Amino acid sequence: MGKWGSFLNGLIIGAIGGGIMALLLAPQSGEDLRDDIKREVDEILEEGRRAAEQSQRELEERLNRLRGL
């Protein structure tokens, strides 16, 4: 895994950890807390999917340029 992949993994893990800690420290009922955690995790996963798709597009473009040489 390259530098970009390592950075992306760290970013996602840090965001998940930070989001969960913030939710756990906030005074809420159990159901509200679970809903907030689920929403936060869903948002982070979507960001990860978008970043992965962008990386895939960039790699495909590079590969196509190399094949064209």
PQR file with spaces between the fields and no chain letter, atoms N, CA, C, O and H, PARSE charges and radii, in Angstrom:
ATOM       1  N    MET     1       0.858   -1.170    0.000 -0.4000 1.5000
ATOM       2  CA   MET     1       0.000    0.000    0.000 -0.0000 2.0000
ATOM       3  C    MET     1       0.901    1.230    0.000  0.5500 1.7000
ATOM       4  O    MET     1       1.874    1.295    0.752 -0.5500 1.4000
ATOM       5  N    GLY     2       0.581    2.181   -0.826 -0.4000 1.5000
ATOM       6  CA   GLY     2       1.384    3.386   -0.941 -0.0000 2.0000
ATOM       7  C    GLY     2       1.073    4.403    0.137  0.5500 1.7000
ATOM       8  O    GLY     2       0.267    4.169    1.038 -0.5500 1.4000
ATOM       9  H    GLY     2      -0.209    2.128   -1.437  0.4000 1.0000
ATOM      10  N    LYS     3       1.735    5.534    0.016 -0.4000 1.5000
ATOM      11  CA   LYS     3       1.544    6.601    0.998 -0.0000 2.0000
ATOM      12  C    LYS     3       0.096    7.075    1.025  0.5500 1.7000
ATOM      13  O    LYS     3      -0.458    7.328    2.095 -0.5500 1.4000
ATOM      14  H    LYS     3       2.390    5.724   -0.716  0.4000 1.0000
ATOM      15  N    TRP     4      -0.516    7.196   -0.153 -0.4000 1.5000
ATOM      16  CA   TRP     4      -1.899    7.680   -0.224 -0.0000 2.0000
ATOM      17  C    TRP     4      -2.846    6.719    0.481  0.5500 1.7000
ATOM      18  O    TRP     4      -3.732    7.152    1.218 -0.5500 1.4000
ATOM      19  H    TRP     4      -0.065    6.991   -1.021  0.4000 1.0000
ATOM      20  N    GLY     5      -2.669    5.425    0.262 -0.4000 1.5000
ATOM      21  CA   GLY     5      -3.524    4.428    0.896 -0.0000 2.0000
ATOM      22  C    GLY     5      -3.361    4.418    2.404  0.5500 1.7000
ATOM      23  O    GLY     5      -4.344    4.308    3.137 -0.5500 1.4000
ATOM      24  H    GLY     5      -1.949    5.074   -0.337  0.4000 1.0000
ATOM      25  N    SER     6      -2.122    4.532    2.872 -0.4000 1.5000
ATOM      26  CA   SER     6      -1.874    4.578    4.313 -0.0000 2.0000
ATOM      27  C    SER     6      -2.495    5.822    4.927  0.5500 1.7000
ATOM      28  O    SER     6      -3.091    5.765    6.003 -0.5500 1.4000
ATOM      29  H    SER     6      -1.323    4.621    2.277  0.4000 1.0000
ATOM      30  N    PHE     7      -2.351    6.938    4.240 -0.4000 1.5000
ATOM      31  CA   PHE     7      -2.943    8.181    4.733 -0.0000 2.0000
ATOM      32  C    PHE     7      -4.456    8.058    4.806  0.5500 1.7000
ATOM      33  O    PHE     7      -5.072    8.454    5.795 -0.5500 1.4000
ATOM      34  H    PHE     7      -1.867    6.984    3.366  0.4000 1.0000
ATOM      35  N    LEU     8      -5.048    7.511    3.759 -0.4000 1.5000
ATOM      36  CA   LEU     8      -6.502    7.355    3.710 -0.0000 2.0000
ATOM      37  C    LEU     8      -6.993    6.441    4.829  0.5500 1.7000
ATOM      38  O    LEU     8      -7.996    6.737    5.478 -0.5500 1.4000
ATOM      39  H    LEU     8      -4.547    7.190    2.955  0.4000 1.0000
ATOM      40  N    ASN     9      -6.295    5.337    5.055 -0.4000 1.5000
ATOM      41  CA   ASN     9      -6.676    4.436    6.148 -0.0000 2.0000
ATOM      42  C    ASN     9      -6.595    5.143    7.493  0.5500 1.7000
ATOM      43  O    ASN     9      -7.499    5.019    8.319 -0.5500 1.4000
ATOM      44  H    ASN     9      -5.480    5.096    4.528  0.4000 1.0000
ATOM      45  N    GLY    10      -5.526    5.877    7.712 -0.4000 1.5000
ATOM      46  CA   GLY    10      -5.376    6.612    8.964 -0.0000 2.0000
ATOM      47  C    GLY    10      -6.459    7.652    9.145  0.5500 1.7000
ATOM      48  O    GLY    10      -6.980    7.838   10.244 -0.5500 1.4000
ATOM      49  H    GLY    10      -4.791    5.978    7.041  0.4000 1.0000
ATOM      50  N    LEU    11      -6.793    8.327    8.059 -0.4000 1.5000
ATOM      51  CA   LEU    11      -7.835    9.352    8.106 -0.0000 2.0000
ATOM      52  C    LEU    11      -9.189    8.744    8.468  0.5500 1.7000
ATOM      53  O    LEU    11      -9.912    9.283    9.306 -0.5500 1.4000
ATOM      54  H    LEU    11      -6.369    8.175    7.166  0.4000 1.0000
ATOM      55  N    ILE    12      -9.520    7.648    7.849 -0.4000 1.5000
ATOM      56  CA   ILE    12     -10.803    6.994    8.109 -0.0000 2.0000
ATOM      57  C    ILE    12     -10.862    6.461    9.537  0.5500 1.7000
ATOM      58  O    ILE    12     -11.858    6.655   10.234 -0.5500 1.4000
ATOM      59  H    ILE    12      -8.932    7.210    7.168  0.4000 1.0000
ATOM      60  N    ILE    13      -9.801    5.794    9.971 -0.4000 1.5000
ATOM      61  CA   ILE    13      -9.778    5.255   11.331 -0.0000 2.0000
ATOM      62  C    ILE    13      -9.846    6.380   12.353  0.5500 1.7000
ATOM      63  O    ILE    13     -10.566    6.273   13.346 -0.5500 1.4000
ATOM      64  H    ILE    13      -8.992    5.637    9.405  0.4000 1.0000
ATOM      65  N    GLY    14      -9.109    7.449   12.121 -0.4000 1.5000
ATOM      66  CA   GLY    14      -9.142    8.592   13.033 -0.0000 2.0000
ATOM      67  C    GLY    14     -10.508    9.249   13.085  0.5500 1.7000
ATOM      68  O    GLY    14     -10.976    9.639   14.155 -0.5500 1.4000
ATOM      69  H    GLY    14      -8.525    7.536   11.315  0.4000 1.0000
ATOM      70  N    ALA    15     -11.145    9.372   11.932 -0.4000 1.5000
ATOM      71  CA   ALA    15     -12.475    9.985   11.889 -0.0000 2.0000
ATOM      72  C    ALA    15     -13.496    9.128   12.627  0.5500 1.7000
ATOM      73  O    ALA    15     -14.332    9.647   13.367 -0.5500 1.4000
ATOM      74  H    ALA    15     -10.765    9.055   11.063  0.4000 1.0000
ATOM      75  N    ILE    16     -13.429    7.829   12.426 -0.4000 1.5000
ATOM      76  CA   ILE    16     -14.352    6.934   13.127 -0.0000 2.0000
ATOM      77  C    ILE    16     -14.122    7.014   14.630  0.5500 1.7000
ATOM      78  O    ILE    16     -15.069    7.155   15.405 -0.5500 1.4000
ATOM      79  H    ILE    16     -12.750    7.407   11.825  0.4000 1.0000
ATOM      80  N    GLY    17     -12.868    6.924   15.034 -0.4000 1.5000
ATOM      81  CA   GLY    17     -12.553    6.983   16.462 -0.0000 2.0000
ATOM      82  C    GLY    17     -12.967    8.299   17.088  0.5500 1.7000
ATOM      83  O    GLY    17     -13.559    8.315   18.167 -0.5500 1.4000
ATOM      84  H    GLY    17     -12.099    6.810   14.405  0.4000 1.0000
ATOM      85  N    GLY    18     -12.664    9.399   16.426 -0.4000 1.5000
ATOM      86  CA   GLY    18     -13.035   10.713   16.948 -0.0000 2.0000
ATOM      87  C    GLY    18     -14.536   10.898   17.027  0.5500 1.7000
ATOM      88  O    GLY    18     -15.056   11.445   18.000 -0.5500 1.4000
ATOM      89  H    GLY    18     -12.183    9.386   15.549  0.4000 1.0000
ATOM      90  N    GLY    19     -15.225   10.443   16.004 -0.4000 1.5000
ATOM      91  CA   GLY    19     -16.685   10.561   15.997 -0.0000 2.0000
ATOM      92  C    GLY    19     -17.330    9.749   17.104  0.5500 1.7000
ATOM      93  O    GLY    19     -18.247   10.220   17.777 -0.5500 1.4000
ATOM      94  H    GLY    19     -14.803    9.999   15.214  0.4000 1.0000
ATOM      95  N    ILE    20     -16.854    8.538   17.292 -0.4000 1.5000
ATOM      96  CA   ILE    20     -17.418    7.687   18.339 -0.0000 2.0000
ATOM      97  C    ILE    20     -17.119    8.266   19.723  0.5500 1.7000
ATOM      98  O    ILE    20     -17.989    8.270   20.594 -0.5500 1.4000
ATOM      99  H    ILE    20     -16.109    8.155   16.746  0.4000 1.0000
ATOM     100  N    MET    21     -15.907    8.747   19.928 -0.4000 1.5000
ATOM     101  CA   MET    21     -15.569    9.342   21.233 -0.0000 2.0000
ATOM     102  C    MET    21     -16.434   10.568   21.510  0.5500 1.7000
ATOM     103  O    MET    21     -16.914   10.748   22.629 -0.5500 1.4000
ATOM     104  H    MET    21     -15.200    8.744   19.221  0.4000 1.0000
ATOM     105  N    ALA    22     -16.630   11.397   20.516 -0.4000 1.5000
ATOM     106  CA   ALA    22     -17.462   12.585   20.706 -0.0000 2.0000
ATOM     107  C    ALA    22     -18.892   12.193   21.067  0.5500 1.7000
ATOM     108  O    ALA    22     -19.518   12.811   21.928 -0.5500 1.4000
ATOM     109  H    ALA    22     -16.240   11.250   19.607  0.4000 1.0000
ATOM     110  N    LEU    23     -19.395   11.170   20.405 -0.4000 1.5000
ATOM     111  CA   LEU    23     -20.758   10.723   20.693 -0.0000 2.0000
ATOM     112  C    LEU    23     -20.870   10.093   22.078  0.5500 1.7000
ATOM     113  O    LEU    23     -21.866   10.288   22.775 -0.5500 1.4000
ATOM     114  H    LEU    23     -18.886   10.668   19.706  0.4000 1.0000
ATOM     115  N    LEU    24     -19.849    9.340   22.472 -0.4000 1.5000
ATOM     116  CA   LEU    24     -19.893    8.689   23.778 -0.0000 2.0000
ATOM     117  C    LEU    24     -19.794    9.693   24.923  0.5500 1.7000
ATOM     118  O    LEU    24     -20.331    9.462   26.006 -0.5500 1.4000
ATOM     119  H    LEU    24     -19.041    9.182   21.906  0.4000 1.0000
ATOM     120  N    LEU    25     -19.114   10.792   24.682 -0.4000 1.5000
ATOM     121  CA   LEU    25     -18.942   11.795   25.730 -0.0000 2.0000
ATOM     122  C    LEU    25     -20.114   12.770   25.807  0.5500 1.7000
ATOM     123  O    LEU    25     -20.224   13.528   26.771 -0.5500 1.4000
ATOM     124  H    LEU    25     -18.678   10.979   23.802  0.4000 1.0000
ATOM     125  N    ALA    26     -20.971   12.761   24.824 -0.4000 1.5000
ATOM     126  CA   ALA    26     -22.129   13.665   24.812 -0.0000 2.0000
ATOM     127  C    ALA    26     -23.264   13.043   25.631  0.5500 1.7000
ATOM     128  O    ALA    26     -23.525   11.845   25.520 -0.5500 1.4000
ATOM     129  H    ALA    26     -20.883   12.146   24.041  0.4000 1.0000
ATOM     130  N    PRO    27     -23.929   13.846   26.441 -0.5600 1.5000
ATOM     131  CA   PRO    27     -25.026   13.298   27.256  0.2800 2.0000
ATOM     132  C    PRO    27     -26.286   13.074   26.405  0.5500 1.7000
ATOM     133  O    PRO    27     -26.957   14.025   26.002 -0.5500 1.4000
ATOM     134  N    GLN    28     -26.589   11.799   26.143 -0.4000 1.5000
ATOM     135  CA   GLN    28     -27.758   11.446   25.341 -0.0000 2.0000
ATOM     136  C    GLN    28     -28.332   10.132   25.853  0.5500 1.7000
ATOM     137  O    GLN    28     -27.685    9.404   26.606 -0.5500 1.4000
ATOM     138  H    GLN    28     -26.044   11.027   26.471  0.4000 1.0000
ATOM     139  N    SER    29     -29.543    9.848   25.436 -0.4000 1.5000
ATOM     140  CA   SER    29     -30.129    8.547   25.762 -0.0000 2.0000
ATOM     141  C    SER    29     -29.466    7.479   24.898  0.5500 1.7000
ATOM     142  O    SER    29     -28.833    7.791   23.890 -0.5500 1.4000
ATOM     143  H    SER    29     -30.069   10.439   24.825  0.4000 1.0000
ATOM     144  N    GLY    30     -29.615    6.223   25.297 -0.4000 1.5000
ATOM     145  CA   GLY    30     -28.995    5.127   24.559 -0.0000 2.0000
ATOM     146  C    GLY    30     -29.455    5.050   23.113  0.5500 1.7000
ATOM     147  O    GLY    30     -28.642    4.849   22.211 -0.5500 1.4000
ATOM     148  H    GLY    30     -30.130    5.970   26.115  0.4000 1.0000
ATOM     149  N    GLU    31     -30.745    5.206   22.888 -0.4000 1.5000
ATOM     150  CA   GLU    31     -31.271    5.113   21.522 -0.0000 2.0000
ATOM     151  C    GLU    31     -30.759    6.262   20.662  0.5500 1.7000
ATOM     152  O    GLU    31     -30.371    6.053   19.512 -0.5500 1.4000
ATOM     153  H    GLU    31     -31.406    5.368   23.621  0.4000 1.0000
ATOM     154  N    ASP    32     -30.757    7.471   21.211 -0.4000 1.5000
ATOM     155  CA   ASP    32     -30.229    8.617   20.460 -0.0000 2.0000
ATOM     156  C    ASP    32     -28.759    8.419   20.148  0.5500 1.7000
ATOM     157  O    ASP    32     -28.302    8.738   19.050 -0.5500 1.4000
ATOM     158  H    ASP    32     -31.072    7.640   22.145  0.4000 1.0000
ATOM     159  N    LEU    33     -28.019    7.894   21.111 -0.4000 1.5000
ATOM     160  CA   LEU    33     -26.591    7.663   20.922 -0.0000 2.0000
ATOM     161  C    LEU    33     -26.357    6.644   19.810  0.5500 1.7000
ATOM     162  O    LEU    33     -25.506    6.854   18.946 -0.5500 1.4000
ATOM     163  H    LEU    33     -28.390    7.635   22.003  0.4000 1.0000
ATOM     164  N    ARG    34     -27.102    5.549   19.828 -0.4000 1.5000
ATOM     165  CA   ARG    34     -26.952    4.537   18.777 -0.0000 2.0000
ATOM     166  C    ARG    34     -27.292    5.106   17.404  0.5500 1.7000
ATOM     167  O    ARG    34     -26.606    4.821   16.423 -0.5500 1.4000
ATOM     168  H    ARG    34     -27.793    5.378   20.531  0.4000 1.0000
ATOM     169  N    ASP    35     -28.334    5.898   17.335 -0.4000 1.5000
ATOM     170  CA   ASP    35     -28.707    6.522   16.062 -0.0000 2.0000
ATOM     171  C    ASP    35     -27.608    7.452   15.566  0.5500 1.7000
ATOM     172  O    ASP    35     -27.275    7.454   14.381 -0.5500 1.4000
ATOM     173  H    ASP    35     -28.891    6.129   18.132  0.4000 1.0000
ATOM     174  N    ASP    36     -27.045    8.243   16.479 -0.4000 1.5000
ATOM     175  CA   ASP    36     -25.973    9.162   16.093 -0.0000 2.0000
ATOM     176  C    ASP    36     -24.730    8.409   15.639  0.5500 1.7000
ATOM     177  O    ASP    36     -24.094    8.794   14.657 -0.5500 1.4000
ATOM     178  H    ASP    36     -27.316    8.241   17.442  0.4000 1.0000
ATOM     179  N    ILE    37     -24.381    7.338   16.348 -0.4000 1.5000
ATOM     180  CA   ILE    37     -23.209    6.544   15.963 -0.0000 2.0000
ATOM     181  C    ILE    37     -23.430    5.929   14.591  0.5500 1.7000
ATOM     182  O    ILE    37     -22.536    5.970   13.745 -0.5500 1.4000
ATOM     183  H    ILE    37     -24.898    7.026   17.145  0.4000 1.0000
ATOM     184  N    LYS    38     -24.601    5.363   14.360 -0.4000 1.5000
ATOM     185  CA   LYS    38     -24.887    4.754   13.055 -0.0000 2.0000
ATOM     186  C    LYS    38     -24.796    5.792   11.943  0.5500 1.7000
ATOM     187  O    LYS    38     -24.219    5.525   10.889 -0.5500 1.4000
ATOM     188  H    LYS    38     -25.327    5.329   15.047  0.4000 1.0000
ATOM     189  N    ARG    39     -25.357    6.960   12.172 -0.4000 1.5000
ATOM     190  CA   ARG    39     -25.324    8.022   11.166 -0.0000 2.0000
ATOM     191  C    ARG    39     -23.874    8.457   10.898  0.5500 1.7000
ATOM     192  O    ARG    39     -23.485    8.652    9.747 -0.5500 1.4000
ATOM     193  H    ARG    39     -25.825    7.177   13.028  0.4000 1.0000
ATOM     194  N    GLU    40     -23.093    8.605   11.952 -0.4000 1.5000
ATOM     195  CA   GLU    40     -21.695    9.019   11.805 -0.0000 2.0000
ATOM     196  C    GLU    40     -20.890    7.971   11.037  0.5500 1.7000
ATOM     197  O    GLU    40     -20.122    8.312   10.137 -0.5500 1.4000
ATOM     198  H    GLU    40     -23.410    8.447   12.887  0.4000 1.0000
ATOM     199  N    VAL    41     -21.064    6.709   11.388 -0.4000 1.5000
ATOM     200  CA   VAL    41     -20.348    5.633   10.702 -0.0000 2.0000
ATOM     201  C    VAL    41     -20.771    5.570    9.239  0.5500 1.7000
ATOM     202  O    VAL    41     -19.924    5.392    8.364 -0.5500 1.4000
ATOM     203  H    VAL    41     -21.688    6.433   12.119  0.4000 1.0000
ATOM     204  N    ASP    42     -22.053    5.711    8.960 -0.4000 1.5000
ATOM     205  CA   ASP    42     -22.525    5.699    7.570 -0.0000 2.0000
ATOM     206  C    ASP    42     -21.895    6.828    6.760  0.5500 1.7000
ATOM     207  O    ASP    42     -21.506    6.623    5.610 -0.5500 1.4000
ATOM     208  H    ASP    42     -22.742    5.856    9.670  0.4000 1.0000
ATOM     209  N    GLU    43     -21.791    8.014    7.351 -0.4000 1.5000
ATOM     210  CA   GLU    43     -21.172    9.148    6.656 -0.0000 2.0000
ATOM     211  C    GLU    43     -19.699    8.881    6.382  0.5500 1.7000
ATOM     212  O    GLU    43     -19.204    9.173    5.293 -0.5500 1.4000
ATOM     213  H    GLU    43     -22.106    8.180    8.286  0.4000 1.0000
ATOM     214  N    ILE    44     -19.001    8.330    7.364 -0.4000 1.5000
ATOM     215  CA   ILE    44     -17.573    8.056    7.199 -0.0000 2.0000
ATOM     216  C    ILE    44     -17.361    6.981    6.140  0.5500 1.7000
ATOM     217  O    ILE    44     -16.454    7.097    5.315 -0.5500 1.4000
ATOM     218  H    ILE    44     -19.403    8.094    8.249  0.4000 1.0000
ATOM     219  N    LEU    45     -18.181    5.944    6.155 -0.4000 1.5000
ATOM     220  CA   LEU    45     -18.060    4.901    5.140 -0.0000 2.0000
ATOM     221  C    LEU    45     -18.313    5.460    3.741  0.5500 1.7000
ATOM     222  O    LEU    45     -17.637    5.077    2.787 -0.5500 1.4000
ATOM     223  H    LEU    45     -18.917    5.850    6.825  0.4000 1.0000
ATOM     224  N    GLU    46     -19.271    6.351    3.620 -0.4000 1.5000
ATOM     225  CA   GLU    46     -19.550    6.964    2.318 -0.0000 2.0000
ATOM     226  C    GLU    46     -18.364    7.808    1.859  0.5500 1.7000
ATOM     227  O    GLU    46     -18.008    7.787    0.680 -0.5500 1.4000
ATOM     228  H    GLU    46     -19.820    6.663    4.395  0.4000 1.0000
ATOM     229  N    GLU    47     -17.751    8.545    2.777 -0.4000 1.5000
ATOM     230  CA   GLU    47     -16.560    9.320    2.426 -0.0000 2.0000
ATOM     231  C    GLU    47     -15.445    8.394    1.964  0.5500 1.7000
ATOM     232  O    GLU    47     -14.738    8.701    1.004 -0.5500 1.4000
ATOM     233  H    GLU    47     -18.040    8.562    3.734  0.4000 1.0000
ATOM     234  N    GLY    48     -15.285    7.271    2.638 -0.4000 1.5000
ATOM     235  CA   GLY    48     -14.275    6.293    2.246 -0.0000 2.0000
ATOM     236  C    GLY    48     -14.542    5.719    0.866  0.5500 1.7000
ATOM     237  O    GLY    48     -13.620    5.544    0.069 -0.5500 1.4000
ATOM     238  H    GLY    48     -15.859    7.022    3.418  0.4000 1.0000
ATOM     239  N    ARG    49     -15.805    5.427    0.584 -0.4000 1.5000
ATOM     240  CA   ARG    49     -16.162    4.910   -0.746 -0.0000 2.0000
ATOM     241  C    ARG    49     -15.843    5.930   -1.833  0.5500 1.7000
ATOM     242  O    ARG    49     -15.303    5.588   -2.885 -0.5500 1.4000
ATOM     243  H    ARG    49     -16.555    5.569    1.231  0.4000 1.0000
ATOM     244  N    ARG    50     -16.187    7.195   -1.560 -0.4000 1.5000
ATOM     245  CA   ARG    50     -15.907    8.241   -2.555 -0.0000 2.0000
ATOM     246  C    ARG    50     -14.406    8.398   -2.772  0.5500 1.7000
ATOM     247  O    ARG    50     -13.956    8.556   -3.907 -0.5500 1.4000
ATOM     248  H    ARG    50     -16.626    7.473   -0.705  0.4000 1.0000
ATOM     249  N    ALA    51     -13.635    8.356   -1.699 -0.4000 1.5000
ATOM     250  CA   ALA    51     -12.184    8.482   -1.821 -0.0000 2.0000
ATOM     251  C    ALA    51     -11.609    7.298   -2.589  0.5500 1.7000
ATOM     252  O    ALA    51     -10.716    7.475   -3.418 -0.5500 1.4000
ATOM     253  H    ALA    51     -14.001    8.227   -0.777  0.4000 1.0000
ATOM     254  N    ALA    52     -12.108    6.096   -2.325 -0.4000 1.5000
ATOM     255  CA   ALA    52     -11.633    4.913   -3.036 -0.0000 2.0000
ATOM     256  C    ALA    52     -11.985    4.992   -4.518  0.5500 1.7000
ATOM     257  O    ALA    52     -11.170    4.633   -5.369 -0.5500 1.4000
ATOM     258  H    ALA    52     -12.834    5.952   -1.652  0.4000 1.0000
ATOM     259  N    GLU    53     -13.181    5.455   -4.831 -0.4000 1.5000
ATOM     260  CA   GLU    53     -13.578    5.599   -6.234 -0.0000 2.0000
ATOM     261  C    GLU    53     -12.703    6.626   -6.941  0.5500 1.7000
ATOM     262  O    GLU    53     -12.307    6.420   -8.089 -0.5500 1.4000
ATOM     263  H    GLU    53     -13.842    5.747   -4.140  0.4000 1.0000
ATOM     264  N    GLN    54     -12.401    7.723   -6.268 -0.4000 1.5000
ATOM     265  CA   GLN    54     -11.539    8.750   -6.853 -0.0000 2.0000
ATOM     266  C    GLN    54     -10.142    8.187   -7.098  0.5500 1.7000
ATOM     267  O    GLN    54      -9.554    8.425   -8.153 -0.5500 1.4000
ATOM     268  H    GLN    54     -12.723    7.891   -5.336  0.4000 1.0000
ATOM     269  N    SER    55      -9.611    7.446   -6.137 -0.4000 1.5000
ATOM     270  CA   SER    55      -8.293    6.841   -6.303 -0.0000 2.0000
ATOM     271  C    SER    55      -8.294    5.860   -7.464  0.5500 1.7000
ATOM     272  O    SER    55      -7.339    5.811   -8.238 -0.5500 1.4000
ATOM     273  H    SER    55     -10.088    7.253   -5.279  0.4000 1.0000
ATOM     274  N    GLN    56      -9.354    5.085   -7.588 -0.4000 1.5000
ATOM     275  CA   GLN    56      -9.444    4.126   -8.681 -0.0000 2.0000
ATOM     276  C    GLN    56      -9.461    4.848  -10.025  0.5500 1.7000
ATOM     277  O    GLN    56      -8.789    4.424  -10.966 -0.5500 1.4000
ATOM     278  H    GLN    56     -10.130    5.125   -6.958  0.4000 1.0000
ATOM     279  N    ARG    57     -10.226    5.937  -10.120 -0.4000 1.5000
ATOM     280  CA   ARG    57     -10.265    6.701  -11.374 -0.0000 2.0000
ATOM     281  C    ARG    57      -8.881    7.251  -11.714  0.5500 1.7000
ATOM     282  O    ARG    57      -8.450    7.189  -12.865 -0.5500 1.4000
ATOM     283  H    ARG    57     -10.772    6.281   -9.357  0.4000 1.0000
ATOM     284  N    GLU    58      -8.189    7.787  -10.711 -0.4000 1.5000
ATOM     285  CA   GLU    58      -6.860    8.344  -10.954 -0.0000 2.0000
ATOM     286  C    GLU    58      -5.889    7.265  -11.408  0.5500 1.7000
ATOM     287  O    GLU    58      -5.097    7.487  -12.323 -0.5500 1.4000
ATOM     288  H    GLU    58      -8.539    7.837   -9.775  0.4000 1.0000
ATOM     289  N    LEU    59      -5.945    6.093  -10.773 -0.4000 1.5000
ATOM     290  CA   LEU    59      -5.059    5.001  -11.165 -0.0000 2.0000
ATOM     291  C    LEU    59      -5.379    4.508  -12.571  0.5500 1.7000
ATOM     292  O    LEU    59      -4.469    4.202  -13.343 -0.5500 1.4000
ATOM     293  H    LEU    59      -6.589    5.912  -10.029  0.4000 1.0000
ATOM     294  N    GLU    60      -6.651    4.430  -12.907 -0.4000 1.5000
ATOM     295  CA   GLU    60      -7.028    4.005  -14.253 -0.0000 2.0000
ATOM     296  C    GLU    60      -6.543    5.006  -15.293  0.5500 1.7000
ATOM     297  O    GLU    60      -6.091    4.610  -16.367 -0.5500 1.4000
ATOM     298  H    GLU    60      -7.389    4.678  -12.280  0.4000 1.0000
ATOM     299  N    GLU    61      -6.633    6.303  -14.986 -0.4000 1.5000
ATOM     300  CA   GLU    61      -6.141    7.322  -15.913 -0.0000 2.0000
ATOM     301  C    GLU    61      -4.639    7.190  -16.110  0.5500 1.7000
ATOM     302  O    GLU    61      -4.151    7.291  -17.236 -0.5500 1.4000
ATOM     303  H    GLU    61      -7.000    6.624  -14.114  0.4000 1.0000
ATOM     304  N    ARG    62      -3.904    6.967  -15.032 -0.4000 1.5000
ATOM     305  CA   ARG    62      -2.448    6.798  -15.136 -0.0000 2.0000
ATOM     306  C    ARG    62      -2.107    5.566  -15.959  0.5500 1.7000
ATOM     307  O    ARG    62      -1.214    5.599  -16.806 -0.5500 1.4000
ATOM     308  H    ARG    62      -4.300    6.885  -14.118  0.4000 1.0000
ATOM     309  N    LEU    63      -2.828    4.476  -15.702 -0.4000 1.5000
ATOM     310  CA   LEU    63      -2.584    3.244  -16.437 -0.0000 2.0000
ATOM     311  C    LEU    63      -2.867    3.442  -17.922  0.5500 1.7000
ATOM     312  O    LEU    63      -2.098    2.976  -18.764 -0.5500 1.4000
ATOM     313  H    LEU    63      -3.554    4.450  -15.014  0.4000 1.0000
ATOM     314  N    ASN    64      -3.940    4.115  -18.247 -0.4000 1.5000
ATOM     315  CA   ASN    64      -4.269    4.375  -19.650 -0.0000 2.0000
ATOM     316  C    ASN    64      -3.210    5.243  -20.313  0.5500 1.7000
ATOM     317  O    ASN    64      -2.871    5.026  -21.476 -0.5500 1.4000
ATOM     318  H    ASN    64      -4.564    4.493  -17.563  0.4000 1.0000
ATOM     319  N    ARG    65      -2.680    6.233  -19.578 -0.4000 1.5000
ATOM     320  CA   ARG    65      -1.609    7.066  -20.144 -0.0000 2.0000
ATOM     321  C    ARG    65      -0.359    6.231  -20.390  0.5500 1.7000
ATOM     322  O    ARG    65       0.305    6.396  -21.413 -0.5500 1.4000
ATOM     323  H    ARG    65      -2.956    6.410  -18.633  0.4000 1.0000
ATOM     324  N    LEU    66      -0.032    5.335  -19.460 -0.4000 1.5000
ATOM     325  CA   LEU    66       1.145    4.492  -19.631 -0.0000 2.0000
ATOM     326  C    LEU    66       0.963    3.535  -20.806  0.5500 1.7000
ATOM     327  O    LEU    66       1.907    3.285  -21.556 -0.5500 1.4000
ATOM     328  H    LEU    66      -0.571    5.202  -18.628  0.4000 1.0000
ATOM     329  N    ARG    67      -0.223    3.010  -20.966 -0.4000 1.5000
ATOM     330  CA   ARG    67      -0.483    2.103  -22.086 -0.0000 2.0000
ATOM     331  C    ARG    67      -0.396    2.841  -23.415  0.5500 1.7000
ATOM     332  O    ARG    67      -0.046    2.255  -24.439 -0.5500 1.4000
ATOM     333  H    ARG    67      -0.990    3.213  -20.357  0.4000 1.0000
ATOM     334  N    GLY    68      -0.713    4.118  -23.392 -0.4000 1.5000
ATOM     335  CA   GLY    68      -0.687    4.910  -24.614 -0.0000 2.0000
ATOM     336  C    GLY    68       0.717    5.269  -25.071  0.5500 1.7000
ATOM     337  O    GLY    68       0.907    5.692  -26.211 -0.5500 1.4000
ATOM     338  H    GLY    68      -0.997    4.594  -22.560  0.4000 1.0000
ATOM     339  N    LEU    69       1.708    5.106  -24.194 -0.4000 1.5000
ATOM     340  CA   LEU    69       3.084    5.470  -24.564 -0.0000 2.0000
ATOM     341  C    LEU    69       3.682    4.513  -25.520  0.5500 1.7000
ATOM     342  O    LEU    69       4.832    4.682  -25.926 -0.5500 1.4000
ATOM     343  H    LEU    69       1.555    4.762  -23.268  0.4000 1.0000
